[in-house]
Amino acid sequence: MFLALRELRSARGRFTLMAAVIALLSLLVVILSGLTAGLAAQSVGALDRLPSYRVALSAAPGQDGFATSTVTTRDVDDLARTPGVLEADAWGVTTDRIDEDAVAVLGAEPGSALAPHTLAPETLVADRSLGLEVGESVPIGGSTLRVAATVDGDLLNHLPAVWVPLDVWQSLPGSGGKDATAVALATDDTFDPAEAPDGLEILTRTDARAAVGSYAAENGSLTLIRGLLLAVSALVVGAFFTVWTIQRTADLAVLKAIGARTTYLLRDALAQAAIVLVVGAGTGALVGAAAGLAVSSKVPFVVDASTTLGPLLLLVVLGLAGAAAALRRVVNVDPLTALGGSR
Amino acid sequence: MTRLILDDVTLTYPDGDRTLVALDRVSLAVRAGEVRAVTGASGSGKSSLLAVAGLLQRPDSGVVRLDGDELTGRSRREDAEVRRNRIGFVFQQANLLGSLTALEQLQLAARVAGNRRQVTDERCRDLLAAVGLERETARRPHQLSGGQRQRVAIARALVNDPALLLVDEPTSALDSARSREVVRLLARLTHEQQVATVLVTHDLDTLDLVDSRTELADGRVVAAVTPR
């Protein structure tokens, strides 16, 4: 890195500008990642908290699959008898209101693996953001339920969720007279989704996210924007190092003429690119994480390794790929050009 | 002791439908401690001779020997290794790296050759002192005069203790006083360090400072003055 460091020092204006561009791209990617994760938590937080690994829906997964899916008690029983299924629990999903607040109402049999362990008949378990107190009586549909517990992060479709006994859920207008919306499955390694009863789609918990309407719409758009930003980053870094390498062609010819190995020159140039990328992307990620922490109480924003270090590493790796493509020129520089008028 | 031998070397280039003969059965020998000037008009083959002697270009036929080792017919990797360890280059415009100080130019040449440990900072400073630049070690090329840049280039070429020094028109951008200074320095260091130096030049005013001369015309040796 002898030459790399000295060139960074000598052309610090150019490299600072490049690092600043990378920092801005990194800031954007980190903010988008944090926002995507924050919105995802609001869309599918309740789904991610399920103890079960798989979910059975009556319809193929797509936009708002949970809104259209209907399962019967017979489906639940059939699934329970399928080899490899340890437990099959009917799961109701709909929306309703508590006072004036719209809520996602999730129905489960008290005592099942699916239901919160604090859920008992004639009680509900509510997301803490609703502001309900334990012991408080809450009218919902035609019933009045006592708040058994409050929990954090139980959200679905951007609505705070309340867990109610399945029979209460079935009496809600939003349930549309269904037995349930889906079946939550606990399975072992021998379970084969192909052996599930006809008309049911078996999804992993992660794949089931796509069946939640708000998640599919938001995540798709934001992931596309993030992907484009990462691609732009690689192209920008590649373009910068292409121009930089062209500017250094005479120096590279001299170095090759005096015997420098191509691998030495490539290693040095890649180290230079790595320094610019790590400093630029690291600065952007730090600023992005700090900004995210500052607004996370007002905006759905998640600051963790997957939204900061993950994008940072991806940016550095893609940037290095862009730089590596540009550095092909290093291989092709002819040392003979170091001699003036060699012909 | 004869260090460099070019024996019956021919080099051609394709030139449209024709073939251009850059070097036509050229033979040359340079002893340790000898500065041999290679002169001739533009296009006479001076730089081609330097390129072949410096293993930057492979001749069509003929042999290049350095300290008795035949260097023709080796791989590019082996050629680069010889250039790293046994040949020093001084280029026409000094060709120093703009981002490095005078001292760092030498340090980089040592690192490139894998001689980072053997070539100490002290040796680099001594070499810069030997070319009269002990006070300019921290200056970059744009802070040096043309003559000083060439002197740094000479010190850089000698840093790995080469057997052969190949010098390409070092005085082309200098006035006559500076030109004589640079060639006198080359001659002194060549004698002191017992390298064989090939000096390609069109500057006839400095020829009294060299030991021998080969004149080329159209790729052929047309005159040779043997060492004094």
Coordinates of C-alpha atoms in Angstrom, one line a residue, chain B residues 103-227:
Chain B
L103 CA 13.2 9.7 -1.2
E104 CA 10.0 7.8 -1.8
Q105 CA 10.8 7.4 -5.5
L106 CA 13.8 5.3 -4.4
Q107 CA 11.9 3.5 -1.6
L108 CA 9.2 2.5 -4.1
A109 CA 11.8 1.2 -6.6
A110 CA 13.3 -0.9 -3.8
R111 CA 9.9 -2.2 -2.7
V112 CA 8.9 -3.1 -6.3
A113 CA 12.1 -5.2 -6.5
G114 CA 11.3 -6.9 -3.2
N115 CA 14.4 -5.2 -1.6
R116 CA 12.5 -3.4 1.1
R117 CA 14.7 -4.8 3.8
Q118 CA 18.1 -4.7 2.0
V119 CA 17.6 -1.1 0.7
T120 CA 17.4 1.0 3.8
D121 CA 16.3 4.6 4.1
E122 CA 20.0 5.3 4.8
R123 CA 21.0 3.8 1.4
C124 CA 18.4 5.8 -0.3
R125 CA 19.5 9.0 1.4
D126 CA 23.1 8.2 0.5
L127 CA 22.3 7.8 -3.1
L128 CA 20.4 11.1 -3.2
A129 CA 23.4 12.6 -1.5
A130 CA 25.6 11.0 -4.2
V131 CA 23.6 12.9 -6.9
G132 CA 23.8 16.1 -4.9
L133 CA 20.2 16.1 -3.6
E134 CA 20.6 15.5 0.1
R135 CA 18.5 18.6 0.9
E136 CA 15.8 17.7 -1.6
T137 CA 14.8 14.3 -0.2
A138 CA 11.3 15.5 0.8
R139 CA 10.5 17.4 -2.4
R140 CA 8.1 16.1 -5.0
P141 CA 8.8 16.3 -8.8
H142 CA 7.0 19.5 -9.3
Q143 CA 9.2 21.2 -6.7
L144 CA 12.4 20.1 -8.4
S145 CA 14.2 21.6 -11.5
G146 CA 14.5 19.5 -14.7
G147 CA 18.2 18.6 -13.8
Q148 CA 17.2 17.7 -10.3
R149 CA 14.5 15.4 -11.5
Q150 CA 16.9 13.6 -13.8
R151 CA 19.3 13.2 -10.9
V152 CA 16.6 11.7 -8.8
A153 CA 15.8 9.3 -11.7
I154 CA 19.5 8.3 -11.8
A155 CA 19.5 7.6 -8.1
R156 CA 16.3 5.6 -8.4
A157 CA 17.8 3.6 -11.3
L158 CA 20.8 2.7 -9.1
V159 CA 18.9 1.8 -5.9
N160 CA 18.7 -1.9 -6.5
D161 CA 22.4 -2.1 -7.4
P162 CA 21.9 -3.0 -11.0
A163 CA 24.5 -4.4 -13.4
L164 CA 23.2 -2.4 -16.3
L165 CA 22.0 1.2 -16.5
L166 CA 19.9 2.1 -19.5
V167 CA 19.5 5.8 -20.0
D168 CA 17.1 7.3 -22.6
E169 CA 17.8 10.8 -23.7
P170 CA 18.3 12.2 -20.2
T171 CA 19.3 15.7 -21.4
S172 CA 16.6 16.3 -24.0
A173 CA 14.8 18.9 -21.7
L174 CA 17.9 20.4 -20.2
D175 CA 20.2 23.3 -21.2
S176 CA 23.8 22.6 -22.1
A177 CA 25.2 23.3 -18.7
R178 CA 22.7 21.1 -17.0
S179 CA 23.2 18.4 -19.7
R180 CA 26.9 18.2 -19.0
E181 CA 26.2 18.1 -15.3
V182 CA 23.9 15.1 -15.7
V183 CA 26.2 13.2 -18.0
R184 CA 29.2 13.9 -15.9
L185 CA 27.2 12.5 -12.9
L186 CA 26.2 9.4 -14.9
A187 CA 29.9 8.8 -15.8
R188 CA 31.1 9.2 -12.2
L189 CA 28.5 6.9 -10.8
T190 CA 29.0 4.3 -13.6
H191 CA 32.8 4.2 -12.8
E192 CA 32.2 4.2 -9.0
Q193 CA 29.6 1.5 -9.1
Q194 CA 31.0 -0.5 -11.9
V195 CA 27.7 -0.7 -13.8
A196 CA 27.6 -0.9 -17.6
T197 CA 25.7 2.2 -18.9
V198 CA 24.1 2.6 -22.3
L199 CA 23.3 6.3 -22.9
V200 CA 21.0 7.0 -25.8
T201 CA 21.5 10.6 -26.8
H202 CA 21.3 13.1 -29.6
D203 CA 23.3 15.6 -27.6
L204 CA 26.8 15.6 -29.3
D205 CA 28.1 18.3 -26.9
T206 CA 28.3 15.7 -24.0
L207 CA 30.1 13.0 -25.9
D208 CA 33.5 14.0 -24.6
L209 CA 32.3 12.8 -21.2
V210 CA 31.5 9.2 -22.2
D211 CA 33.9 6.3 -22.7
S212 CA 32.7 4.9 -26.0
R213 CA 30.1 5.5 -28.7
T214 CA 28.0 3.6 -31.2
E215 CA 26.3 5.4 -34.0
L216 CA 23.2 4.0 -35.6
A217 CA 21.6 4.9 -38.9
D218 CA 18.6 3.1 -40.2
G219 CA 19.0 0.4 -37.6
R220 CA 22.6 -0.4 -38.4
V221 CA 25.8 0.3 -36.6
V222 CA 27.6 2.8 -38.9
A223 CA 30.4 3.8 -36.5
A224 CA 31.8 2.5 -33.2
V225 CA 34.4 4.2 -31.0
T226 CA 35.9 1.7 -28.6
P227 CA 36.7 2.6 -25.0

